[in-house]
JSON list of C-alpha atoms in Angstrom, two decimals:
[
{"chain": "A", "resi": 30, "resn": "ASP", "atom": "CA", "xyz": [58.20, 200.29, 126.87]},
{"chain": "A", "resi": 31, "resn": "PRO", "atom": "CA", "xyz": [55.27, 198.26, 125.45]},
{"chain": "A", "resi": 32, "resn": "GLY", "atom": "CA", "xyz": [52.86, 201.18, 125.97]},
{"chain": "A", "resi": 33, "resn": "THR", "atom": "CA", "xyz": [54.93, 203.71, 124.04]},
{"chain": "A", "resi": 34, "resn": "LEU", "atom": "CA", "xyz": [53.14, 203.67, 120.69]},
{"chain": "A", "resi": 35, "resn": "LYS", "atom": "CA", "xyz": [49.69, 203.79, 122.26]},
{"chain": "A", "resi": 36, "resn": "ALA", "atom": "CA", "xyz": [50.61, 206.76, 124.45]},
{"chain": "A", "resi": 37, "resn": "ALA", "atom": "CA", "xyz": [52.30, 208.53, 121.54]},
{"chain": "A", "resi": 38, "resn": "VAL", "atom": "CA", "xyz": [49.32, 208.12, 119.19]},
{"chain": "A", "resi": 39, "resn": "GLN", "atom": "CA", "xyz": [46.93, 209.31, 121.91]},
{"chain": "A", "resi": 40, "resn": "THR", "atom": "CA", "xyz": [49.11, 212.39, 122.41]},
{"chain": "A", "resi": 41, "resn": "VAL", "atom": "CA", "xyz": [49.17, 213.16, 118.69]},
{"chain": "A", "resi": 42, "resn": "LEU", "atom": "CA", "xyz": [45.38, 212.88, 118.47]},
{"chain": "A", "resi": 43, "resn": "SER", "atom": "CA", "xyz": [44.59, 214.81, 121.66]},
{"chain": "A", "resi": 44, "resn": "ARG", "atom": "CA", "xyz": [46.95, 217.68, 120.80]},
{"chain": "A", "resi": 45, "resn": "SER", "atom": "CA", "xyz": [46.26, 217.67, 117.04]},
{"chain": "A", "resi": 46, "resn": "LEU", "atom": "CA", "xyz": [49.95, 217.23, 116.23]},
{"chain": "A", "resi": 47, "resn": "ASP", "atom": "CA", "xyz": [51.52, 216.32, 112.92]},
{"chain": "A", "resi": 48, "resn": "HIS", "atom": "CA", "xyz": [54.92, 215.34, 114.29]},
{"chain": "A", "resi": 49, "resn": "LEU", "atom": "CA", "xyz": [55.73, 214.06, 117.78]},
{"chain": "A", "resi": 50, "resn": "VAL", "atom": "CA", "xyz": [59.33, 213.65, 118.92]},
{"chain": "A", "resi": 51, "resn": "LEU", "atom": "CA", "xyz": [60.28, 211.79, 122.11]},
{"chain": "A", "resi": 52, "resn": "ALA", "atom": "CA", "xyz": [63.59, 212.53, 123.81]},
{"chain": "A", "resi": 53, "resn": "PRO", "atom": "CA", "xyz": [65.01, 209.23, 125.07]},
{"chain": "A", "resi": 54, "resn": "ARG", "atom": "CA", "xyz": [66.70, 208.39, 128.34]},
{"chain": "A", "resi": 55, "resn": "PHE", "atom": "CA", "xyz": [70.38, 207.77, 127.72]},
{"chain": "A", "resi": 56, "resn": "THR", "atom": "CA", "xyz": [71.73, 204.59, 129.25]},
{"chain": "A", "resi": 57, "resn": "ILE", "atom": "CA", "xyz": [75.24, 205.54, 130.32]},
{"chain": "A", "resi": 58, "resn": "GLY", "atom": "CA", "xyz": [78.02, 203.20, 131.40]},
{"chain": "A", "resi": 59, "resn": "ARG", "atom": "CA", "xyz": [81.43, 204.87, 131.70]},
{"chain": "A", "resi": 60, "resn": "TRP", "atom": "CA", "xyz": [82.53, 208.29, 132.92]},
{"chain": "A", "resi": 61, "resn": "ILE", "atom": "CA", "xyz": [83.62, 209.43, 129.45]},
{"chain": "A", "resi": 62, "resn": "GLU", "atom": "CA", "xyz": [80.08, 208.76, 128.22]},
{"chain": "A", "resi": 63, "resn": "ILE", "atom": "CA", "xyz": [78.69, 210.86, 131.08]},
{"chain": "A", "resi": 64, "resn": "LEU", "atom": "CA", "xyz": [80.88, 213.85, 130.19]},
{"chain": "A", "resi": 65, "resn": "PHE", "atom": "CA", "xyz": [80.23, 213.63, 126.47]},
{"chain": "A", "resi": 66, "resn": "THR", "atom": "CA", "xyz": [76.48, 213.10, 126.73]},
{"chain": "A", "resi": 67, "resn": "SER", "atom": "CA", "xyz": [76.03, 215.85, 129.32]},
{"chain": "A", "resi": 68, "resn": "TYR", "atom": "CA", "xyz": [77.95, 218.42, 127.27]},
{"chain": "A", "resi": 69, "resn": "PHE", "atom": "CA", "xyz": [76.23, 217.43, 124.04]},
{"chain": "A", "resi": 70, "resn": "LEU", "atom": "CA", "xyz": [72.77, 217.78, 125.59]},
{"chain": "A", "resi": 71, "resn": "VAL", "atom": "CA", "xyz": [73.60, 221.22, 126.99]},
{"chain": "A", "resi": 72, "resn": "ALA", "atom": "CA", "xyz": [74.95, 222.39, 123.62]},
{"chain": "A", "resi": 73, "resn": "PHE", "atom": "CA", "xyz": [72.00, 220.85, 121.76]},
{"chain": "A", "resi": 74, "resn": "LEU", "atom": "CA", "xyz": [69.42, 222.51, 124.00]},
{"chain": "A", "resi": 75, "resn": "LEU", "atom": "CA", "xyz": [71.07, 225.93, 123.69]},
{"chain": "A", "resi": 76, "resn": "TYR", "atom": "CA", "xyz": [71.57, 225.79, 119.94]},
{"chain": "A", "resi": 77, "resn": "TYR", "atom": "CA", "xyz": [68.31, 224.23, 118.77]},
{"chain": "A", "resi": 78, "resn": "ARG", "atom": "CA", "xyz": [65.88, 225.33, 121.52]},
{"chain": "A", "resi": 79, "resn": "PRO", "atom": "CA", "xyz": [63.65, 222.25, 121.03]},
{"chain": "A", "resi": 80, "resn": "TRP", "atom": "CA", "xyz": [61.01, 223.56, 123.42]},
{"chain": "A", "resi": 81, "resn": "ALA", "atom": "CA", "xyz": [60.24, 226.32, 120.89]},
{"chain": "A", "resi": 82, "resn": "ALA", "atom": "CA", "xyz": [59.53, 223.88, 118.05]},
{"chain": "A", "resi": 83, "resn": "GLN", "atom": "CA", "xyz": [55.83, 223.83, 118.93]},
{"chain": "A", "resi": 84, "resn": "ASN", "atom": "CA", "xyz": [55.61, 227.61, 118.52]},
{"chain": "A", "resi": 85, "resn": "PRO", "atom": "CA", "xyz": [54.46, 228.33, 114.93]},
{"chain": "A", "resi": 86, "resn": "ARG", "atom": "CA", "xyz": [56.10, 231.78, 115.09]},
{"chain": "A", "resi": 87, "resn": "SER", "atom": "CA", "xyz": [59.49, 230.35, 115.99]},
{"chain": "A", "resi": 88, "resn": "ARG", "atom": "CA", "xyz": [62.03, 229.05, 113.47]},
{"chain": "A", "resi": 89, "resn": "ALA", "atom": "CA", "xyz": [63.06, 226.33, 115.94]},
{"chain": "A", "resi": 90, "resn": "TYR", "atom": "CA", "xyz": [62.48, 222.74, 114.87]},
{"chain": "A", "resi": 91, "resn": "ILE", "atom": "CA", "xyz": [63.27, 219.29, 116.21]},
{"chain": "A", "resi": 92, "resn": "GLY", "atom": "CA", "xyz": [63.83, 215.71, 115.11]},
{"chain": "A", "resi": 93, "resn": "ILE", "atom": "CA", "xyz": [65.40, 212.87, 117.10]},
{"chain": "A", "resi": 94, "resn": "GLY", "atom": "CA", "xyz": [66.33, 209.60, 115.46]},
{"chain": "A", "resi": 95, "resn": "ALA", "atom": "CA", "xyz": [65.33, 207.59, 118.52]},
{"chain": "A", "resi": 96, "resn": "PHE", "atom": "CA", "xyz": [61.64, 208.46, 118.05]},
{"chain": "A", "resi": 97, "resn": "ASN", "atom": "CA", "xyz": [59.87, 210.44, 115.32]},
{"chain": "A", "resi": 98, "resn": "LEU", "atom": "CA", "xyz": [56.13, 209.83, 114.95]},
{"chain": "A", "resi": 99, "resn": "LEU", "atom": "CA", "xyz": [54.86, 211.53, 111.80]},
{"chain": "A", "resi": 100, "resn": "ARG", "atom": "CA", "xyz": [51.46, 211.49, 110.12]},
{"chain": "A", "resi": 101, "resn": "ARG", "atom": "CA", "xyz": [51.55, 209.65, 106.80]},
{"chain": "A", "resi": 102, "resn": "ASP", "atom": "CA", "xyz": [49.92, 212.46, 104.83]},
{"chain": "A", "resi": 103, "resn": "VAL", "atom": "CA", "xyz": [52.32, 215.02, 106.29]},
{"chain": "A", "resi": 104, "resn": "TYR", "atom": "CA", "xyz": [55.31, 212.79, 105.51]},
{"chain": "A", "resi": 105, "resn": "GLU", "atom": "CA", "xyz": [54.23, 212.60, 101.88]},
{"chain": "A", "resi": 106, "resn": "ALA", "atom": "CA", "xyz": [53.41, 216.31, 101.73]},
{"chain": "A", "resi": 107, "resn": "VAL", "atom": "CA", "xyz": [56.94, 217.32, 102.75]},
{"chain": "A", "resi": 108, "resn": "GLY", "atom": "CA", "xyz": [58.50, 215.01, 100.15]},
{"chain": "A", "resi": 109, "resn": "THR", "atom": "CA", "xyz": [59.38, 211.94, 102.29]},
{"chain": "A", "resi": 110, "resn": "HIS", "atom": "CA", "xyz": [63.02, 210.98, 102.78]},
{"chain": "A", "resi": 111, "resn": "GLN", "atom": "CA", "xyz": [63.62, 211.49, 99.06]},
{"chain": "A", "resi": 112, "resn": "LYS", "atom": "CA", "xyz": [63.62, 215.21, 99.84]},
{"chain": "A", "resi": 113, "resn": "ILE", "atom": "CA", "xyz": [66.54, 214.77, 102.23]},
{"chain": "A", "resi": 114, "resn": "ALA", "atom": "CA", "xyz": [68.32, 211.88, 100.53]},
{"chain": "A", "resi": 115, "resn": "PHE", "atom": "CA", "xyz": [71.72, 213.60, 100.76]},
{"chain": "A", "resi": 116, "resn": "GLU", "atom": "CA", "xyz": [71.31, 214.94, 104.29]},
{"chain": "A", "resi": 117, "resn": "ILE", "atom": "CA", "xyz": [73.61, 213.20, 106.77]},
{"chain": "A", "resi": 118, "resn": "VAL", "atom": "CA", "xyz": [71.76, 214.55, 109.83]},
{"chain": "A", "resi": 119, "resn": "ASP", "atom": "CA", "xyz": [68.48, 213.24, 108.50]},
{"chain": "A", "resi": 120, "resn": "ASP", "atom": "CA", "xyz": [66.48, 213.23, 111.76]},
{"chain": "A", "resi": 121, "resn": "MET", "atom": "CA", "xyz": [66.90, 216.98, 112.28]},
{"chain": "A", "resi": 122, "resn": "GLU", "atom": "CA", "xyz": [66.42, 217.70, 108.58]},
{"chain": "A", "resi": 123, "resn": "LEU", "atom": "CA", "xyz": [63.14, 215.81, 108.67]},
{"chain": "A", "resi": 124, "resn": "GLY", "atom": "CA", "xyz": [62.06, 217.99, 111.58]},
{"chain": "A", "resi": 125, "resn": "LYS", "atom": "CA", "xyz": [63.08, 221.10, 109.66]},
{"chain": "A", "resi": 126, "resn": "LEU", "atom": "CA", "xyz": [61.03, 220.01, 106.65]},
{"chain": "A", "resi": 127, "resn": "VAL", "atom": "CA", "xyz": [57.96, 219.57, 108.83]},
{"chain": "A", "resi": 128, "resn": "LYS", "atom": "CA", "xyz": [58.37, 222.96, 110.51]},
{"chain": "A", "resi": 129, "resn": "ARG", "atom": "CA", "xyz": [59.18, 224.87, 107.32]},
{"chain": "A", "resi": 130, "resn": "ASN", "atom": "CA", "xyz": [55.97, 223.55, 105.79]},
{"chain": "A", "resi": 131, "resn": "SER", "atom": "CA", "xyz": [53.98, 224.94, 108.73]},
{"chain": "A", "resi": 132, "resn": "PHE", "atom": "CA", "xyz": [52.95, 221.61, 110.24]},
{"chain": "A", "resi": 133, "resn": "ARG", "atom": "CA", "xyz": [52.62, 221.18, 114.01]},
{"chain": "A", "resi": 134, "resn": "GLN", "atom": "CA", "xyz": [55.42, 219.46, 115.85]},
{"chain": "A", "resi": 135, "resn": "MET", "atom": "CA", "xyz": [56.32, 218.98, 119.50]},
{"chain": "A", "resi": 136, "resn": "VAL", "atom": "CA", "xyz": [59.05, 217.31, 121.53]},
{"chain": "A", "resi": 137, "resn": "MET", "atom": "CA", "xyz": [58.31, 215.61, 124.84]},
{"chain": "A", "resi": 138, "resn": "ILE", "atom": "CA", "xyz": [60.51, 213.91, 127.41]},
{"chain": "A", "resi": 139, "resn": "GLY", "atom": "CA", "xyz": [60.12, 210.20, 126.84]},
{"chain": "A", "resi": 140, "resn": "HIS", "atom": "CA", "xyz": [62.41, 208.83, 129.55]},
{"chain": "A", "resi": 141, "resn": "GLU", "atom": "CA", "xyz": [59.77, 206.44, 130.90]},
{"chain": "A", "resi": 142, "resn": "PHE", "atom": "CA", "xyz": [59.06, 205.09, 127.42]},
{"chain": "A", "resi": 143, "resn": "ILE", "atom": "CA", "xyz": [62.35, 204.75, 125.52]},
{"chain": "A", "resi": 144, "resn": "SER", "atom": "CA", "xyz": [66.04, 204.45, 126.32]},
{"chain": "A", "resi": 145, "resn": "VAL", "atom": "CA", "xyz": [69.15, 204.17, 124.18]},
{"chain": "A", "resi": 146, "resn": "ARG", "atom": "CA", "xyz": [72.85, 203.47, 124.68]},
{"chain": "A", "resi": 147, "resn": "TRP", "atom": "CA", "xyz": [74.08, 206.22, 122.38]},
{"chain": "A", "resi": 148, "resn": "VAL", "atom": "CA", "xyz": [77.83, 205.75, 122.72]},
{"chain": "A", "resi": 149, "resn": "GLN", "atom": "CA", "xyz": [79.99, 203.11, 124.39]},
{"chain": "A", "resi": 150, "resn": "GLY", "atom": "CA", "xyz": [83.41, 203.89, 125.84]},
{"chain": "A", "resi": 151, "resn": "PHE", "atom": "CA", "xyz": [86.06, 206.30, 124.56]},
{"chain": "A", "resi": 152, "resn": "ARG", "atom": "CA", "xyz": [86.03, 204.94, 121.02]},
{"chain": "A", "resi": 153, "resn": "GLY", "atom": "CA", "xyz": [82.26, 205.24, 120.91]},
{"chain": "A", "resi": 154, "resn": "VAL", "atom": "CA", "xyz": [82.50, 208.86, 122.05]},
{"chain": "A", "resi": 155, "resn": "MET", "atom": "CA", "xyz": [85.11, 209.65, 119.39]},
{"chain": "A", "resi": 156, "resn": "ASN", "atom": "CA", "xyz": [83.00, 208.03, 116.67]},
{"chain": "A", "resi": 157, "resn": "GLY", "atom": "CA", "xyz": [79.65, 209.28, 117.98]},
{"chain": "A", "resi": 158, "resn": "LEU", "atom": "CA", "xyz": [79.64, 212.51, 115.99]},
{"chain": "A", "resi": 159, "resn": "MET", "atom": "CA", "xyz": [82.02, 211.60, 113.18]},
{"chain": "A", "resi": 160, "resn": "LYS", "atom": "CA", "xyz": [79.21, 211.41, 110.65]},
{"chain": "A", "resi": 161, "resn": "ASN", "atom": "CA", "xyz": [77.30, 214.47, 111.83]},
{"chain": "A", "resi": 162, "resn": "ALA", "atom": "CA", "xyz": [79.80, 216.99, 113.14]},
{"chain": "A", "resi": 163, "resn": "PHE", "atom": "CA", "xyz": [81.25, 218.45, 109.93]},
{"chain": "A", "resi": 164, "resn": "ALA", "atom": "CA", "xyz": [77.90, 218.08, 108.15]},
{"chain": "A", "resi": 165, "resn": "GLY", "atom": "CA", "xyz": [76.29, 220.35, 110.74]},
{"chain": "A", "resi": 166, "resn": "LEU", "atom": "CA", "xyz": [78.75, 223.05, 109.68]},
{"chain": "A", "resi": 167, "resn": "GLY", "atom": "CA", "xyz": [77.85, 222.73, 106.03]},
{"chain": "A", "resi": 168, "resn": "TYR", "atom": "CA", "xyz": [81.23, 221.12, 105.25]},
{"chain": "A", "resi": 169, "resn": "SER", "atom": "CA", "xyz": [82.73, 224.61, 105.54]},
{"chain": "A", "resi": 170, "resn": "LEU", "atom": "CA", "xyz": [86.26, 225.15, 106.84]},
{"chain": "A", "resi": 171, "resn": "ALA", "atom": "CA", "xyz": [85.44, 228.77, 107.63]},
{"chain": "A", "resi": 172, "resn": "ARG", "atom": "CA", "xyz": [82.51, 227.70, 109.84]},
{"chain": "A", "resi": 173, "resn": "LEU", "atom": "CA", "xyz": [84.74, 225.04, 111.40]},
{"chain": "A", "resi": 174, "resn": "VAL", "atom": "CA", "xyz": [87.36, 227.58, 112.45]},
{"chain": "A", "resi": 175, "resn": "LEU", "atom": "CA", "xyz": [84.76, 230.09, 113.64]},
{"chain": "A", "resi": 176, "resn": "SER", "atom": "CA", "xyz": [82.84, 227.50, 115.66]},
{"chain": "A", "resi": 177, "resn": "THR", "atom": "CA", "xyz": [86.10, 226.29, 117.24]},
{"chain": "A", "resi": 178, "resn": "VAL", "atom": "CA", "xyz": [87.03, 229.79, 118.38]},
{"chain": "A", "resi": 179, "resn": "ILE", "atom": "CA", "xyz": [83.56, 230.50, 119.75]},
{"chain": "A", "resi": 180, "resn": "THR", "atom": "CA", "xyz": [83.26, 227.10, 121.47]},
{"chain": "A", "resi": 181, "resn": "LEU", "atom": "CA", "xyz": [86.59, 227.40, 123.26]},
{"chain": "A", "resi": 182, "resn": "ALA", "atom": "CA", "xyz": [86.04, 231.06, 124.16]},
{"chain": "A", "resi": 183, "resn": "VAL", "atom": "CA", "xyz": [82.61, 230.47, 125.64]},
{"chain": "A", "resi": 184, "resn": "ASN", "atom": "CA", "xyz": [83.26, 227.14, 127.32]},
{"chain": "A", "resi": 185, "resn": "MET", "atom": "CA", "xyz": [86.93, 227.14, 128.36]},
{"chain": "A", "resi": 186, "resn": "MET", "atom": "CA", "xyz": [87.87, 230.75, 129.05]},
{"chain": "A", "resi": 187, "resn": "PRO", "atom": "CA", "xyz": [85.46, 231.26, 132.01]},
{"chain": "A", "resi": 188, "resn": "PHE", "atom": "CA", "xyz": [87.15, 228.38, 133.85]},
{"chain": "A", "resi": 189, "resn": "ILE", "atom": "CA", "xyz": [90.61, 229.84, 133.16]},
{"chain": "A", "resi": 190, "resn": "LEU", "atom": "CA", "xyz": [89.97, 233.55, 133.66]},
{"chain": "A", "resi": 191, "resn": "VAL", "atom": "CA", "xyz": [87.89, 233.17, 136.81]},
{"chain": "A", "resi": 192, "resn": "PHE", "atom": "CA", "xyz": [91.19, 233.41, 138.69]},
{"chain": "A", "resi": 193, "resn": "SER", "atom": "CA", "xyz": [92.28, 236.58, 136.90]},
{"chain": "A", "resi": 194, "resn": "LYS", "atom": "CA", "xyz": [93.80, 239.33, 139.02]},
{"chain": "A", "resi": 195, "resn": "GLU", "atom": "CA", "xyz": [91.63, 241.83, 137.18]},
{"chain": "A", "resi": 196, "resn": "ASP", "atom": "CA", "xyz": [88.42, 242.19, 139.19]},
{"chain": "A", "resi": 197, "resn": "LEU", "atom": "CA", "xyz": [86.27, 242.96, 136.16]},
{"chain": "A", "resi": 198, "resn": "VAL", "atom": "CA", "xyz": [87.57, 240.00, 134.15]},
{"chain": "A", "resi": 199, "resn": "ALA", "atom": "CA", "xyz": [87.22, 237.64, 137.10]},
{"chain": "A", "resi": 200, "resn": "GLY", "atom": "CA", "xyz": [83.72, 238.96, 137.86]},
{"chain": "A", "resi": 201, "resn": "VAL", "atom": "CA", "xyz": [82.48, 238.50, 134.29]},
{"chain": "A", "resi": 202, "resn": "ASN", "atom": "CA", "xyz": [83.79, 234.96, 134.18]},
{"chain": "A", "resi": 203, "resn": "ARG", "atom": "CA", "xyz": [82.25, 234.11, 137.54]},
{"chain": "A", "resi": 204, "resn": "VAL", "atom": "CA", "xyz": [78.90, 235.18, 136.16]},
{"chain": "A", "resi": 205, "resn": "SER", "atom": "CA", "xyz": [79.55, 233.04, 133.07]},
{"chain": "A", "resi": 206, "resn": "LEU", "atom": "CA", "xyz": [80.31, 230.03, 135.27]},
{"chain": "A", "resi": 207, "resn": "VAL", "atom": "CA", "xyz": [77.10, 230.54, 137.23]},
{"chain": "A", "resi": 208, "resn": "ILE", "atom": "CA", "xyz": [75.12, 230.65, 133.98]},
{"chain": "A", "resi": 209, "resn": "ILE", "atom": "CA", "xyz": [76.79, 227.47, 132.72]},
{"chain": "A", "resi": 210, "resn": "PHE", "atom": "CA", "xyz": [76.09, 225.77, 136.06]},
{"chain": "A", "resi": 211, "resn": "LEU", "atom": "CA", "xyz": [72.41, 226.77, 135.92]},
{"chain": "A", "resi": 212, "resn": "ILE", "atom": "CA", "xyz": [72.19, 225.28, 132.43]},
{"chain": "A", "resi": 213, "resn": "TYR", "atom": "CA", "xyz": [73.60, 222.01, 133.74]},
{"chain": "A", "resi": 214, "resn": "LEU", "atom": "CA", "xyz": [71.19, 222.20, 136.67]},
{"chain": "A", "resi": 215, "resn": "ALA", "atom": "CA", "xyz": [68.27, 222.57, 134.27]},
{"chain": "A", "resi": 216, "resn": "GLY", "atom": "CA", "xyz": [69.66, 219.64, 132.32]},
{"chain": "A", "resi": 217, "resn": "ILE", "atom": "CA", "xyz": [68.85, 217.27, 135.18]},
{"chain": "A", "resi": 218, "resn": "ARG", "atom": "CA", "xyz": [65.40, 216.99, 133.63]},
{"chain": "A", "resi": 219, "resn": "TYR", "atom": "CA", "xyz": [66.97, 215.32, 130.62]},
{"chain": "A", "resi": 220, "resn": "ASN", "atom": "CA", "xyz": [70.06, 213.70, 132.15]},
{"chain": "A", "resi": 221, "resn": "SER", "atom": "CA", "xyz": [70.45, 212.68, 135.80]},
{"chain": "A", "resi": 222, "resn": "TYR", "atom": "CA", "xyz": [74.24, 213.03, 135.54]},
{"chain": "A", "resi": 223, "resn": "SER", "atom": "CA", "xyz": [74.09, 216.62, 134.35]},
{"chain": "A", "resi": 224, "resn": "VAL", "atom": "CA", "xyz": [75.24, 218.52, 137.47]},
{"chain": "A", "resi": 225, "resn": "VAL", "atom": "CA", "xyz": [78.12, 216.17, 138.35]},
{"chain": "A", "resi": 226, "resn": "SER", "atom": "CA", "xyz": [79.49, 216.78, 134.85]},
{"chain": "A", "resi": 227, "resn": "PHE", "atom": "CA", "xyz": [79.70, 220.56, 135.31]},
{"chain": "A", "resi": 228, "resn": "PRO", "atom": "CA", "xyz": [83.29, 220.67, 136.72]},
{"chain": "A", "resi": 229, "resn": "MET", "atom": "CA", "xyz": [84.53, 218.94, 133.56]},
{"chain": "A", "resi": 230, "resn": "HIS", "atom": "CA", "xyz": [82.64, 221.22, 131.18]},
{"chain": "A", "resi": 231, "resn": "ALA", "atom": "CA", "xyz": [85.78, 222.82, 129.73]},
{"chain": "A", "resi": 232, "resn": "ILE", "atom": "CA", "xyz": [87.41, 219.43, 129.08]},
{"chain": "A", "resi": 233, "resn": "SER", "atom": "CA", "xyz": [84.20, 218.15, 127.50]},
{"chain": "A", "resi": 234, "resn": "SER", "atom": "CA", "xyz": [84.09, 221.14, 125.14]},
{"chain": "A", "resi": 235, "resn": "LEU", "atom": "CA", "xyz": [87.70, 220.47, 124.10]},
{"chain": "A", "resi": 236, "resn": "LEU", "atom": "CA", "xyz": [86.84, 216.83, 123.45]},
{"chain": "A", "resi": 237, "resn": "VAL", "atom": "CA", "xyz": [83.92, 217.81, 121.22]},
{"chain": "A", "resi": 238, "resn": "VAL", "atom": "CA", "xyz": [86.11, 220.26, 119.30]},
{"chain": "A", "resi": 239, "resn": "CYS", "atom": "CA", "xyz": [88.60, 217.44, 118.69]},
{"chain": "A", "resi": 240, "resn": "ILE", "atom": "CA", "xyz": [85.80, 215.21, 117.41]},
{"chain": "A", "resi": 241, "resn": "VAL", "atom": "CA", "xyz": [84.56, 217.92, 115.03]},
{"chain": "A", "resi": 242, "resn": "TRP", "atom": "CA", "xyz": [88.06, 218.45, 113.64]},
{"chain": "A", "resi": 243, "resn": "ARG", "atom": "CA", "xyz": [88.58, 214.69, 113.33]},
{"chain": "A", "resi": 244, "resn": "SER", "atom": "CA", "xyz": [85.31, 214.50, 111.42]},
{"chain": "A", "resi": 245, "resn": "ALA", "atom": "CA", "xyz": [86.39, 217.30, 109.08]},
{"chain": "A", "resi": 246, "resn": "VAL", "atom": "CA", "xyz": [89.83, 215.83, 108.41]},
{"chain": "A", "resi": 247, "resn": "SER", "atom": "CA", "xyz": [88.39, 212.37, 107.77]},
{"chain": "A", "resi": 248, "resn": "ILE", "atom": "CA", "xyz": [85.74, 213.63, 105.35]},
{"chain": "A", "resi": 249, "resn": "LEU", "atom": "CA", "xyz": [88.12, 215.92, 103.45]},
{"chain": "A", "resi": 250, "resn": "LYS", "atom": "CA", "xyz": [90.76, 213.21, 103.22]},
{"chain": "A", "resi": 251, "resn": "SER", "atom": "CA", "xyz": [88.40, 210.52, 101.93]},
{"chain": "A", "resi": 252, "resn": "GLY", "atom": "CA", "xyz": [86.39, 212.89, 99.77]},
{"chain": "A", "resi": 253, "resn": "GLY", "atom": "CA", "xyz": [83.10, 211.98, 101.34]},
{"chain": "A", "resi": 254, "resn": "VAL", "atom": "CA", "xyz": [81.21, 210.24, 104.14]},
{"chain": "A", "resi": 255, "resn": "THR", "atom": "CA", "xyz": [80.81, 206.51, 104.64]},
{"chain": "A", "resi": 256, "resn": "TRP", "atom": "CA", "xyz": [77.68, 205.62, 106.56]},
{"chain": "A", "resi": 257, "resn": "ARG", "atom": "CA", "xyz": [76.24, 202.11, 106.92]},
{"chain": "A", "resi": 258, "resn": "ASP", "atom": "CA", "xyz": [78.27, 200.70, 104.03]},
{"chain": "A", "resi": 259, "resn": "THR", "atom": "CA", "xyz": [77.30, 203.53, 101.68]},
{"chain": "A", "resi": 260, "resn": "PHE", "atom": "CA", "xyz": [79.77, 206.18, 100.46]},
{"chain": "A", "resi": 261, "resn": "TYR", "atom": "CA", "xyz": [78.42, 209.71, 99.91]},
{"chain": "A", "resi": 262, "resn": "ASN", "atom": "CA", "xyz": [80.61, 211.90, 97.69]},
{"chain": "A", "resi": 263, "resn": "LEU", "atom": "CA", "xyz": [81.52, 215.23, 99.29]},
{"chain": "A", "resi": 264, "resn": "LYS", "atom": "CA", "xyz": [80.82, 217.25, 96.13]},
{"chain": "A", "resi": 265, "resn": "ALA", "atom": "CA", "xyz": [77.31, 215.79, 95.93]},
{"chain": "A", "resi": 266, "resn": "LEU", "atom": "CA", "xyz": [76.77, 216.40, 99.64]},
{"chain": "A", "resi": 267, "resn": "LYS", "atom": "CA", "xyz": [77.81, 220.04, 99.37]},
{"chain": "A", "resi": 268, "resn": "LYS", "atom": "CA", "xyz": [75.57, 220.54, 96.34]},
{"chain": "A", "resi": 269, "resn": "ARG", "atom": "CA", "xyz": [72.49, 219.17, 98.06]},
{"chain": "A", "resi": 270, "resn": "HIS", "atom": "CA", "xyz": [73.24, 220.23, 101.63]},
{"chain": "A", "resi": 271, "resn": "SER", "atom": "CA", "xyz": [72.15, 223.29, 103.58]},
{"chain": "A", "resi": 272, "resn": "PRO", "atom": "CA", "xyz": [73.74, 223.78, 107.04]},
{"chain": "A", "resi": 273, "resn": "LEU", "atom": "CA", "xyz": [71.49, 223.25, 110.04]},
{"chain": "A", "resi": 274, "resn": "CYS", "atom": "CA", "xyz": [70.30, 226.68, 111.11]}
]
């Protein structure tokens, strides 16, 4: 929107911020994009807790490639992008740099200001996290296996065991399903398709696991990551990389 930069600068000045992040509205076309985007947003919100980034006592941080507004002096103070030259998930790493150096950051919903078509169709979904997925696990096979087990246990088992003949098992999983549904319900604020995606949550989690494994296999096989016509050697990435946490 033409008024985006003006509104963003006014917000930074009025709130005395160093780093303002706007969460975009996702323009979604096909059903596979709805499922993928809805699941990713739920997982992202739970893992990174972006609302806590503005709390100086919290370790939470935020950075979104669609919109990062950063003060020039702060950008230079944290080392600019040279500091994160080998970080594949550079938007989040930039946010982490800002927060670790005790500067003030905040994320706001920017749906009325910016929109982005993040992925397009099934192929777009499969390629959407190819660059980032394994990097977020620190290129570690142990973390890959552990995250797979936890993801499937938390996201698939409640849908399967809710029909268990054991009352206790069924009861626990019903509670889990209610919690997952409430998370999707809260996600309406960020994604209007959130609730309608809830019944396919288990399938969406399996799809994301497949993407993460595909990312890992591709990177290990090629010995690095190719991004925008540049090849990054895996050994160099591991040496310079710290997993997002």
